[in-house]
XYZ file of C-alpha atoms in Angstrom:
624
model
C 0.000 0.000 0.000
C 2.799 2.800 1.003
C 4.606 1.660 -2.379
C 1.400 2.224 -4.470
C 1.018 5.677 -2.575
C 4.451 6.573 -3.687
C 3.264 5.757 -7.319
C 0.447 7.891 -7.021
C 1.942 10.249 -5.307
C 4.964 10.399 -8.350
C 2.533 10.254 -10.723
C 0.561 13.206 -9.693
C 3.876 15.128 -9.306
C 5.167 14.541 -12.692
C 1.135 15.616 -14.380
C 1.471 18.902 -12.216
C 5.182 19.611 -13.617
C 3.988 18.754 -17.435
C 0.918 20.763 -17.040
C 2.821 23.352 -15.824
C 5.266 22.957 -18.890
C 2.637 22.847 -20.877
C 0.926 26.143 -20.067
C 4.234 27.795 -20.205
C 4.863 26.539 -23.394
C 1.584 26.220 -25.093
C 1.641 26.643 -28.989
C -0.247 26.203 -32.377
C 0.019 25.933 -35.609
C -1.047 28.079 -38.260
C -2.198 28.028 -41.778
C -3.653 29.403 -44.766
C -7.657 28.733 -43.464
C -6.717 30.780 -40.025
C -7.186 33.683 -42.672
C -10.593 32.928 -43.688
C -12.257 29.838 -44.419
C -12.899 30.832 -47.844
C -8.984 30.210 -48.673
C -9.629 26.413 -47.847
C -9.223 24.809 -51.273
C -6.023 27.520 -51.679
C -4.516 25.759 -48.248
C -1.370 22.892 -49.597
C -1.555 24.130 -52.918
C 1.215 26.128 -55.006
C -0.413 29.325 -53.792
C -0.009 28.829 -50.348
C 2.480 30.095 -48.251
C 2.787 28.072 -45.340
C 3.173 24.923 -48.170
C 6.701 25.061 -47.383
C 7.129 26.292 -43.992
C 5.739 25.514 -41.224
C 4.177 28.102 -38.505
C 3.844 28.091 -34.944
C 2.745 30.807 -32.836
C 3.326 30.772 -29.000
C 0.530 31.149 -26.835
C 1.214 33.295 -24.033
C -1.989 33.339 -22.090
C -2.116 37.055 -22.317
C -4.974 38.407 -24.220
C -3.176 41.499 -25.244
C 0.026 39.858 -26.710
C -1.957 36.454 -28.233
C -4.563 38.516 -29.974
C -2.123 41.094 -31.878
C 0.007 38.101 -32.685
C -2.844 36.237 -34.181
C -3.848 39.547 -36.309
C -0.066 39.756 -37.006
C 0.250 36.150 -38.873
C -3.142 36.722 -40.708
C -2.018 40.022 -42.652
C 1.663 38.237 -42.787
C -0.084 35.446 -44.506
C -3.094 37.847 -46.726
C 0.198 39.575 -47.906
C 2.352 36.651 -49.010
C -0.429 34.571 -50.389
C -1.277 37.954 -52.715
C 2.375 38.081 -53.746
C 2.145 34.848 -54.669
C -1.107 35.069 -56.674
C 0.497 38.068 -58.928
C 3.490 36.571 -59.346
C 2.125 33.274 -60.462
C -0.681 35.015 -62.276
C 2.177 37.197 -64.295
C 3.846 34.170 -64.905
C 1.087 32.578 -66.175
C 0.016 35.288 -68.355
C 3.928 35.491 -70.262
C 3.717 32.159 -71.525
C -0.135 31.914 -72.491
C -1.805 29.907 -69.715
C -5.480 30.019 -68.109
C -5.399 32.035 -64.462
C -8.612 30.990 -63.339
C -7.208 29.871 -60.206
C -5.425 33.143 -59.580
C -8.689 35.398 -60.547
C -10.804 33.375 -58.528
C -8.653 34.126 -55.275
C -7.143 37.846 -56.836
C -11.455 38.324 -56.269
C -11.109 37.444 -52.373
C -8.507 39.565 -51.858
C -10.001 42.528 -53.612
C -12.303 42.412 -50.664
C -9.671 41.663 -47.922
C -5.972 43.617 -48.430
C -7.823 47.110 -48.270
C -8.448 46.889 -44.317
C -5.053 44.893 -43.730
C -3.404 47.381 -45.888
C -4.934 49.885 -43.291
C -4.142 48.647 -40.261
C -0.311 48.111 -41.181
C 1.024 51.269 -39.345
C -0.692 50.517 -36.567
C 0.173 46.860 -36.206
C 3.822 47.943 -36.720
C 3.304 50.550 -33.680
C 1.458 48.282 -31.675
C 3.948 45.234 -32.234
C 7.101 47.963 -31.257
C 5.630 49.025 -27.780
C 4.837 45.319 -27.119
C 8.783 44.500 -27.647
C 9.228 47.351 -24.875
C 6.450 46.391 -22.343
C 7.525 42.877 -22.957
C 10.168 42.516 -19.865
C 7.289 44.085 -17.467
C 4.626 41.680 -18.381
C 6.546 38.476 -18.778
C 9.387 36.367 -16.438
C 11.533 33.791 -16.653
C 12.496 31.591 -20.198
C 9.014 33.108 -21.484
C 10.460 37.104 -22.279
C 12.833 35.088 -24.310
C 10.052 33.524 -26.299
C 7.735 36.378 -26.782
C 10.270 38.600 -27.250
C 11.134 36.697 -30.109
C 7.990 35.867 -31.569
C 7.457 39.895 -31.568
C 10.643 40.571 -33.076
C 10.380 38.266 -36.217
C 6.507 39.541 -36.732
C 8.415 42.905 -36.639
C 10.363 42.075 -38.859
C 7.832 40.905 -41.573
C 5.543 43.523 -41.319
C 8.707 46.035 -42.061
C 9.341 44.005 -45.149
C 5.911 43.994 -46.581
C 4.705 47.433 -45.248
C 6.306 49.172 -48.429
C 5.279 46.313 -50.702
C 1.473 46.640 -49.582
C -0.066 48.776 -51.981
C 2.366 47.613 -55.297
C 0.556 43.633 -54.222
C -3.037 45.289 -53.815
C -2.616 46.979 -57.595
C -1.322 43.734 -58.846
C -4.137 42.295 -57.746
C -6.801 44.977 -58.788
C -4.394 44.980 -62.179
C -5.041 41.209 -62.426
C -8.759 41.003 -61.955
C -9.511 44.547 -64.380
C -7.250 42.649 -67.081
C -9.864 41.713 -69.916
C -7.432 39.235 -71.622
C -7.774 36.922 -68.328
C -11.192 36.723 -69.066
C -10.706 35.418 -72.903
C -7.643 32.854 -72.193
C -8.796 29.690 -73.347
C -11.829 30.575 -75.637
C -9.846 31.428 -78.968
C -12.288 29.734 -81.955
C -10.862 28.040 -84.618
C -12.853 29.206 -88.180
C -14.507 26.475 -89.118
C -13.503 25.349 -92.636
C -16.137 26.041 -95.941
C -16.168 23.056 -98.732
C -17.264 24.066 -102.199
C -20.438 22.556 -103.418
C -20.787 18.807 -103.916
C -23.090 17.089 -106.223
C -25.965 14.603 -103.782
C -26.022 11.635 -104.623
C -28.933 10.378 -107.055
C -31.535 9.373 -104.766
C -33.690 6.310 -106.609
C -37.403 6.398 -106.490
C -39.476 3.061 -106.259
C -42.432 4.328 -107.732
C -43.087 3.499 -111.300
C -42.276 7.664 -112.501
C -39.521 7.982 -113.860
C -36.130 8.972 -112.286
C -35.875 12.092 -111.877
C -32.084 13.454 -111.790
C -31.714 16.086 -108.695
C -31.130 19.403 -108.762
C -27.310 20.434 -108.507
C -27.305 21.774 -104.944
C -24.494 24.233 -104.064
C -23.124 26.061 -101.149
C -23.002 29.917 -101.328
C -19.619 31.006 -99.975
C -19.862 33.232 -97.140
C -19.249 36.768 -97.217
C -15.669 37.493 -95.982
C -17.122 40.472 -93.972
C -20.106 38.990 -92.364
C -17.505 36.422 -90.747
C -16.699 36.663 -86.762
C -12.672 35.447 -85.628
C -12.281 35.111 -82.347
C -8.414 34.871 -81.918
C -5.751 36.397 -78.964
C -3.739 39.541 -79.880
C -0.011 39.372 -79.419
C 0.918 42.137 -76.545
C 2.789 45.232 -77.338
C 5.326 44.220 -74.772
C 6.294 41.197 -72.932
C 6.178 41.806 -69.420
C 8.539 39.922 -67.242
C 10.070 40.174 -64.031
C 8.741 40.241 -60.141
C 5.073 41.929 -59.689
C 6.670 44.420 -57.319
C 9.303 45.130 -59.981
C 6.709 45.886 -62.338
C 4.642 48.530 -60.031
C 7.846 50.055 -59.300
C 8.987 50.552 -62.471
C 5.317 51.780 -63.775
C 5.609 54.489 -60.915
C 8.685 55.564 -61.731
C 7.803 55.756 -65.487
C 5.091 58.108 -64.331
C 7.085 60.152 -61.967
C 9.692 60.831 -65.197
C 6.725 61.781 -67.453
C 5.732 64.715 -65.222
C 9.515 65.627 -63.712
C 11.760 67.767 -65.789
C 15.234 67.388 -66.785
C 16.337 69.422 -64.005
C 13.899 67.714 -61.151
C 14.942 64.411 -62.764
C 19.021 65.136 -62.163
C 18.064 66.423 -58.583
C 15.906 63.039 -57.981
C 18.881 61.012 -59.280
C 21.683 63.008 -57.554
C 19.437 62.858 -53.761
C 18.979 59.016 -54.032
C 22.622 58.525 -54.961
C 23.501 60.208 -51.388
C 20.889 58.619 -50.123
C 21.967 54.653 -51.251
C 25.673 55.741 -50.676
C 24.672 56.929 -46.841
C 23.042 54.198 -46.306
C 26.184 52.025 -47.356
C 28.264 54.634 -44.854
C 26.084 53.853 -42.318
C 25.837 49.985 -43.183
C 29.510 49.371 -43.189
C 30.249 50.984 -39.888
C 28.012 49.137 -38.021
C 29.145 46.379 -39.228
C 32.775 48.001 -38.497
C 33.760 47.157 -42.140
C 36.954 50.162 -42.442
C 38.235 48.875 -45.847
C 35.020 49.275 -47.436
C 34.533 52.773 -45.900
C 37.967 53.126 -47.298
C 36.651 52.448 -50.508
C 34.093 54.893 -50.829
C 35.778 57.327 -49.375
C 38.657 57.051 -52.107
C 36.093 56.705 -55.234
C 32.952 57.836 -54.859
C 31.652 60.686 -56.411
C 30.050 62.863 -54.296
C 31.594 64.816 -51.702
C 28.837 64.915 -48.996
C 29.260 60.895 -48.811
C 33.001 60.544 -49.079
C 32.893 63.085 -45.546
C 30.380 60.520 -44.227
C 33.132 57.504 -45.115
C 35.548 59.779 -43.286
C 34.204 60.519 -39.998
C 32.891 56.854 -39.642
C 36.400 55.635 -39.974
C 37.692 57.990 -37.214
C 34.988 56.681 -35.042
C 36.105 53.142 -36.045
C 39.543 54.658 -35.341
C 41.274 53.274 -38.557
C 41.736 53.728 -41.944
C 44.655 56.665 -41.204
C 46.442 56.404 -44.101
C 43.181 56.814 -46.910
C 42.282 60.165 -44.254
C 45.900 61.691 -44.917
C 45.546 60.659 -48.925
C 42.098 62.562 -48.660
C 43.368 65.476 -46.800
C 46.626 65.894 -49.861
C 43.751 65.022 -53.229
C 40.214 65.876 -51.890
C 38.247 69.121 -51.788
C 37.392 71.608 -49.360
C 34.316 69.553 -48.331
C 35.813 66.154 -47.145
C 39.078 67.753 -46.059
C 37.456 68.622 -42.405
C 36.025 65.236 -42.391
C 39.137 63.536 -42.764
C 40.783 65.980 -40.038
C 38.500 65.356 -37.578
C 38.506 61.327 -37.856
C 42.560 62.004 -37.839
C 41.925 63.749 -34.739
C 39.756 61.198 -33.384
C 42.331 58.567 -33.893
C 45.213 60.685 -32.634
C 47.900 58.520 -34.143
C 52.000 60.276 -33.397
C 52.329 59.299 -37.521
C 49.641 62.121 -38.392
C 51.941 64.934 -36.867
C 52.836 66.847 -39.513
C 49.440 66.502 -40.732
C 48.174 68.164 -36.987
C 50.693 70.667 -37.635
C 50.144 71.747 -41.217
C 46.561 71.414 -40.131
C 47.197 74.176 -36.803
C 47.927 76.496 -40.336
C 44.837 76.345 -41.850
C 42.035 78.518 -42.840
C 39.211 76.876 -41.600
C 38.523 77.194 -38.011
C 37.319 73.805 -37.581
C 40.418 72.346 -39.077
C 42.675 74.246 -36.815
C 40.390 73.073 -33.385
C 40.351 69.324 -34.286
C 44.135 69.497 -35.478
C 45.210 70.875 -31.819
C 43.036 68.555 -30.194
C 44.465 65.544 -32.568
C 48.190 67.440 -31.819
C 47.192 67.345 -28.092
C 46.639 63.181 -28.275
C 49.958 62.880 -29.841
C 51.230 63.968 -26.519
C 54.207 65.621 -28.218
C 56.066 67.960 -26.338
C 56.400 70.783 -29.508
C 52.492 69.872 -30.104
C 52.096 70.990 -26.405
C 54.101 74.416 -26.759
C 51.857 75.271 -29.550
C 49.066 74.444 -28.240
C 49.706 76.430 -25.000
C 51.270 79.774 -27.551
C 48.443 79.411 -30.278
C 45.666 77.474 -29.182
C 44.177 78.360 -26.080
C 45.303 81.932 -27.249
C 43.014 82.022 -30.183
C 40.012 84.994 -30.866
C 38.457 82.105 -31.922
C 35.744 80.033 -29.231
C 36.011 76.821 -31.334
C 39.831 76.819 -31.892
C 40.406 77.819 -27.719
C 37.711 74.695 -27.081
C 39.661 72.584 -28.856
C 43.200 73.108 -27.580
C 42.066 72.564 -24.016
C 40.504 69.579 -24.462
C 44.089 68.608 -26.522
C 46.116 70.108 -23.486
C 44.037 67.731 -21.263
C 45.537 64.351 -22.937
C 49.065 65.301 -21.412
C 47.660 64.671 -18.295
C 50.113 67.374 -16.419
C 49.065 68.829 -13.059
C 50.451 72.230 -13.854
C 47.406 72.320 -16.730
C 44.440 71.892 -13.880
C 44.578 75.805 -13.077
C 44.523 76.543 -16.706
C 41.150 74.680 -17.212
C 39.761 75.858 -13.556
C 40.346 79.612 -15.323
C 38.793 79.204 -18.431
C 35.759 77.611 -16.409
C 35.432 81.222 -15.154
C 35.112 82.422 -19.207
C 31.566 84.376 -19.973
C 31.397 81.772 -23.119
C 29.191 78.704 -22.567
C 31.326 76.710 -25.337
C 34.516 77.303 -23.581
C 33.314 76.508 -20.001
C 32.005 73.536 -21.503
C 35.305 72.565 -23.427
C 37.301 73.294 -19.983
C 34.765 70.704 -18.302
C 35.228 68.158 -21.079
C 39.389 68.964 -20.445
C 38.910 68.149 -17.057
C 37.215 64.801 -17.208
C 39.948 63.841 -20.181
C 43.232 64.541 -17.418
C 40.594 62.516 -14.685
C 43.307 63.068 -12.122
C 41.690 63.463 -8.166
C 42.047 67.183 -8.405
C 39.710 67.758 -11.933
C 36.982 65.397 -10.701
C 36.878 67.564 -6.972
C 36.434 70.794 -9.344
C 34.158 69.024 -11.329
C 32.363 67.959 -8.248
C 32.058 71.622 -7.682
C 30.970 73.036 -10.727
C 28.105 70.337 -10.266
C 27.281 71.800 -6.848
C 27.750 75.237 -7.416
C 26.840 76.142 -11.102
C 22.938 74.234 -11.880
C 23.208 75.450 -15.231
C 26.355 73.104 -15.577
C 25.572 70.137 -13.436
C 24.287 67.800 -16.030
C 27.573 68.353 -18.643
C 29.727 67.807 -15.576
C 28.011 64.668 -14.608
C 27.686 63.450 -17.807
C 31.711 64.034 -17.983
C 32.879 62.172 -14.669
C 30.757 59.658 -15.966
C 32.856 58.928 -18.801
C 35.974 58.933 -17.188
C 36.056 54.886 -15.748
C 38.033 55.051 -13.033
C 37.354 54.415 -9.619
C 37.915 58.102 -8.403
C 34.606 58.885 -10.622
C 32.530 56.498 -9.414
C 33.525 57.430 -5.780
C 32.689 61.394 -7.087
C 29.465 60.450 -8.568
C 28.405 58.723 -5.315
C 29.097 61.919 -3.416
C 27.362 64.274 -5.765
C 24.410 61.557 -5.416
C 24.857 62.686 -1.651
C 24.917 66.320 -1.825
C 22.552 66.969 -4.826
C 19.274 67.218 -3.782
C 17.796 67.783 -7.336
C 15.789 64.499 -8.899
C 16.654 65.254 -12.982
C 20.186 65.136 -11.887
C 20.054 62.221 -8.779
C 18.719 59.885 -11.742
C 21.298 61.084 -14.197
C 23.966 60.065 -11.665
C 22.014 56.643 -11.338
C 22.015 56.276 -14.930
C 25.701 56.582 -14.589
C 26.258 54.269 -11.801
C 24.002 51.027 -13.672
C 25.944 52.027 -17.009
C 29.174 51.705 -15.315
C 28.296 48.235 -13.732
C 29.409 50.119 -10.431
C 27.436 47.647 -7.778
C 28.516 47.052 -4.392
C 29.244 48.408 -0.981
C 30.498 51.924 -0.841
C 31.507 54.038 3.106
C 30.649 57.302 3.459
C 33.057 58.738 6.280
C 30.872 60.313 8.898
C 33.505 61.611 11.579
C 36.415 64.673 10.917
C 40.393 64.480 11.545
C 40.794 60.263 11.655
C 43.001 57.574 9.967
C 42.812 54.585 8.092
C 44.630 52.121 9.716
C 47.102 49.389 8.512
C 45.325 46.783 11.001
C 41.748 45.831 12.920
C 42.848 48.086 15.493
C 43.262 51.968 16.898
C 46.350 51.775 17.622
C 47.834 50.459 13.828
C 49.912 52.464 11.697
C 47.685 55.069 10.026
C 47.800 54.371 5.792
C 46.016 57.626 5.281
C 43.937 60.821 6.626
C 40.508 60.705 6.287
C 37.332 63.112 7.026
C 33.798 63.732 7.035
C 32.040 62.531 3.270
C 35.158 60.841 1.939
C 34.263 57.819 0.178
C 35.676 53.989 -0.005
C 35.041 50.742 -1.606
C 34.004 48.200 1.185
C 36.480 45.260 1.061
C 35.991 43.172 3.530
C 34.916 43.073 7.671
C 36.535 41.783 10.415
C 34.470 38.691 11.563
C 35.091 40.076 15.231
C 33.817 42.264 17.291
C 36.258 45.183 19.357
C 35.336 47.245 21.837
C 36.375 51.340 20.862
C 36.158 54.457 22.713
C 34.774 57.163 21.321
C 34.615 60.183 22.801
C 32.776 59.648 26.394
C 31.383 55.818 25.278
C 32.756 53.029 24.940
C 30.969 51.336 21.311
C 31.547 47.350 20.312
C 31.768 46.625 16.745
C 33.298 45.850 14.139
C 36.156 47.039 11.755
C 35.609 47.886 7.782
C 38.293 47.180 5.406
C 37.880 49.636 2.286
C 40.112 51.242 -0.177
C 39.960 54.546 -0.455
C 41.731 57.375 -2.443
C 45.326 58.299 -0.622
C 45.839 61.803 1.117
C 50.079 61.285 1.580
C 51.879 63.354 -0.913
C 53.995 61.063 -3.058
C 52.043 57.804 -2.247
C 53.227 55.400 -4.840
C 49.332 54.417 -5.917
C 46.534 56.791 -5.818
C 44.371 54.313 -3.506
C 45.080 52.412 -0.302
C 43.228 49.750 1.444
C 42.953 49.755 5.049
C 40.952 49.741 8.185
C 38.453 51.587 9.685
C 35.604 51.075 12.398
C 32.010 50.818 11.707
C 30.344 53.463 13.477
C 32.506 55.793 11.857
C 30.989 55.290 8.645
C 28.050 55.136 6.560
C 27.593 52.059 4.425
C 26.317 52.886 0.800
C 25.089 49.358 -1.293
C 24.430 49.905 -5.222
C 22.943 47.189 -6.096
C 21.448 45.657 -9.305
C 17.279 44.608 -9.323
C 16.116 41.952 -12.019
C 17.677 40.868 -15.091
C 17.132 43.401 -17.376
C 20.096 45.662 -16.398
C 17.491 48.540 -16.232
C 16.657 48.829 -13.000
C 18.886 49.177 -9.880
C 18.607 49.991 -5.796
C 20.520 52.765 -3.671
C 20.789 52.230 -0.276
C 21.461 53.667 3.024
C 22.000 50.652 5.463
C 22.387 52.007 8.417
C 19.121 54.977 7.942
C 17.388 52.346 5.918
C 16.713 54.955 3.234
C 16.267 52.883 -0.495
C 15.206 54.138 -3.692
C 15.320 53.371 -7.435
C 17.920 54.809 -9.208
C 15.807 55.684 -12.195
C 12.932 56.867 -10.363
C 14.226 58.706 -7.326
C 10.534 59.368 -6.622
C 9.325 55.746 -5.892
C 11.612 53.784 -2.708
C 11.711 50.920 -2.614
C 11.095 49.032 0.552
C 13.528 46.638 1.572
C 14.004 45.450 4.785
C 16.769 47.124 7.439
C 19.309 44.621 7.810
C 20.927 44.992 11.053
């Protein structure tokens, strides 16, 4: 009896987990009749779409997503079965066979495309907010699955969306095409004898025989004749049904352009394609083919494209110098500032012949490229010409080129043109600043975010692309002292983007020391005060009993590293120790797995709250 319990009891187990499965991972298939029943006698043949594929749509269980992505396959498959209809019909129709078949659906979808045709912006709207709600309304293995299902559906209505209206003339074309109608019923003229003599018919009676008359045929009248025969076409039409529309449009749009408007057409979609290719290339980080069109193709506006895409791929140096000696006035910028944004010591005398120019531009991005060189005669004449110019956009761009030296004698410079009346140089000294990212330009950064609101966001945005440590302990103090929610989210932002999760102090007591051991009286590694910030490492597993002031507190010690106060300390950081209730412990911390949403806490006031929404805390219990 207890064994056949077991059994039961297994048994009932493993139907729970399978039903479970099962509703998590409920499907169907989906064909041609899903449409409309009227397609039924269409569904398996050549016409039908799904004949060689087979489709499965997820159920989700959620009204919202399963309806759209049933509505979603039906227009899918309305759309491909009418592309297949014209282009079978057209095929049909070139070498001189019946389309019945095709007119007799072609008159179904008359009735159909014109509301799916309709609703195709809005299904592609629909389906693209769906994607982006899909993480909130799903968990677990199934946002991988719907996500998915969305994203291919996406996909397909993006390819037929422009193809919609060419497939619903083909099809209107097809059914108002009188020669469909006659295929099949060409008469053959039937074929006149000349008159025959009958034979002599022989009477029984007891007359005599009588020889007939001669009977004959009247031939008929050449114009009272009907011939029913097919006319040849004036012109074969071949090709794709899409091609066809396409090339009918066009034909029309010529007619009615001029010779001018036609050149201006023809000149905007060769920018256009060759963009496109700019664009296409780079993403897929393709520098010899950007190389390429930068070196032969024709228009100017494109060839610049080519060039600043390779100095954001940072390559393709040599073809950028070759443009800068043979191309125009129009791509010769270009190919300065992607040599700048590469900042290779080979383009020097191109940095310096480019400090000479007449164009303004040219002369900021070549001291900012002579600036990454980090050559000491680059540096002299950036410090005698550059920051020196009448010019806002040549002075911007020298400082941020002084700031790649990395010197400490250059921090005043960029602290006193952050007192400048022009917002473009302020902004260039701020940009200078993060660039050197030593411990002195993030603490006046820190201040121009404190003191200057109209500056805050630029200077946040700047410490948070410098990556190391010093700027993430900056941006946790700003998160400390700014009170403002548009820029305590910005610095959130930062932190998630950064990956910077974990424990952080927050020094809460004036004049003390990090010591070298778990103890007060250690060797002190380093002076600390009130709203420095560490990087918890570690905590004694211990408690010790401290004085401080009139009590006497038990606790424990906090190992952290933290940035170093002794003038000529080897490292800029040093770990040590320092006891707990003289600090404040800080925990970033990442929520789900999305990467979009993250925690800051307060452990010891139990204050929490969501780094993107500052508004909404988030309740988590105190741990003690």
């Amino acid at each position: 009896m207890f064994q056949k319990g077991q059994d039961i009891i297994w048994k009932g187990s493993l139907w729970v987990v399978l039903l479970f499965f099962f509703s998590c991972s409920t499907s169907k298939p989906f064909q041609l009749t899903d449409v409309s029943p009227k397609y039924r006698e269409y569904q398996g043949s050549d016409l039908d779409p799904h004949k060689t594929k087979d489709v499965v749509i997820p159920v989700t269980n959620n009204r919202k997503y399963d309806s759209f992505i049933e509505e979603a396959h039906r227009t899918i498959a309305l759309l491909e079965f009418g592309e297949n209809i014209a282009l079978r019909a057209d095929s049909k129709k070139t070498v001189g066979e019946a389309v019945d078949k095709e007119m007799q659906a072609a008159a179904y979808l008359e009735e159909d495309l014109p509301n799916v045709i309709t609703r195709l912006p809005e299904l592609i709207q629909t389906n693209q907010s769906l994607i982006d709600s899909t993480p909130n309304d799903f968990d677990g293995p199934t946002i991988g699955r719907v996500s998915r299902e969305l994203g291919v559906i996406l996909e397909s209505l993006q390819q037929y969306s422009p193809k919609a209206i060419g497939i619903q003339n083909a099809i209107r074309n097809l059914r108002s095409d009188s020669n469909n109608y006659n295929q099949g019923r060409d008469i053959a003229e039937p074929e006149t004898k000349t008159g025959t003599e009958d034979p002599i018919l022989i009477n029984n009676d007891t007359q005599t025989s009588k020889k007939p008359e001669k009977v004959t045929v009247k031939k008929e009248d050449s114009s009272n004749k009907i011939s029913i025969k097919r006319l040849n076409r004036k012109s074969k039409v071949t090709g794709k049904a899409t091609e066809q529309i396409n090339e009918l449009v066009k034909k029309e749009e010529d007619e009615v352009l001029s010779d001018e408007e036609k050149k201006d057409k023809e000149y905007t979609e060769q920018i256009r394609n060759g963009l496109v290719q700019v664009f296409r290339w780079e993403y897929y980080r393709k520098p010899k083919n950007l190389e390429k069109i930068l070196a032969t193709h024709p228009i100017p506006r494109v060839r610049s494209a080519a060039a600043l895409a390779l100095g954001r791929l940072k390559s393709g140096r040599v073809t950028l110098q070759s443009a800068i000696d043979k191309d125009g006035y129009q791509v010769r910028p270009a190919a300065y500032k992607a040599l700048s944004d590469i900042g290779d010591k080979r383009s020097l005398s191109y940095f310096i012949a480019g400090t000479k120019a007449e164009d303004p531009e040219v002369i900021a991005v070549s001291f900012e490229g002579l600036g990454k060189t980090k050559d000491p005669a680059g540096r002299e004449l950036i410090l005698t010409q550059g920051i020196a110019s009448e010019y806002v956009v040549i002075v911007s761009g020298a400082l941020r080129g002084l700031a790649y030296h990395k010197l400490d004698a250059d921090v005043e410079i960029f602290a006193k043109f952050l007192k400048s009346p022009e917002q473009e140089i302020k902004e260039a000294a701020i940009e200078a600043l993060a660039i050197h990212g030593s411990r002195e330009s993030l603490r006046i950064l820190e201040r121009v975010a404190t003191e200057e609101p109209t500056l805050t966001l630029k200077a946040i945005d700047e410490i948070s692309k410098n990556p190391s440590l010093s700027a993430t302990f900056a941006l946790i103090r700003l998160n400390e002292s700014l009170t403002d929610e548009k820029f305590t989210k910005r610095i959130g932002e930062a932190l998630l983007r950064r990956k910077a999760f974990g424990k952080y102090a927050i020094i809460l007591v004036d004049d003390d020391y990090l010591r070298s051991e778990p103890n007060e009286r250690s060797i002190p590694l380093s002076y600390i005060k009130n709203k420095e910030i560490g990087l918890i490492v570690s905590e004694t597993k211990k408690e010790f009993a401290v004085r401080i002031g009139e009590d006497i507190v038990t606790d424990k010690y906090i190992q952290m590293k933290m940035e170093s106060t002794l003038p000529g300390a080897r490292s800029a950081f040093v770990t040590g120790w320092v006891f707990y209730p003289k600090i404040d412990i800080i925990e970033v911390k990442q929520l789900g797995s999305d990467g979009n949403s993250g925690k800051y806490s307060q452990l010891k006031k139990g204050k929490h709250k969501n780094l993107f929404n500052p508004i909404e805390e988030i309740k988590v219990p105190r741990k003690d």
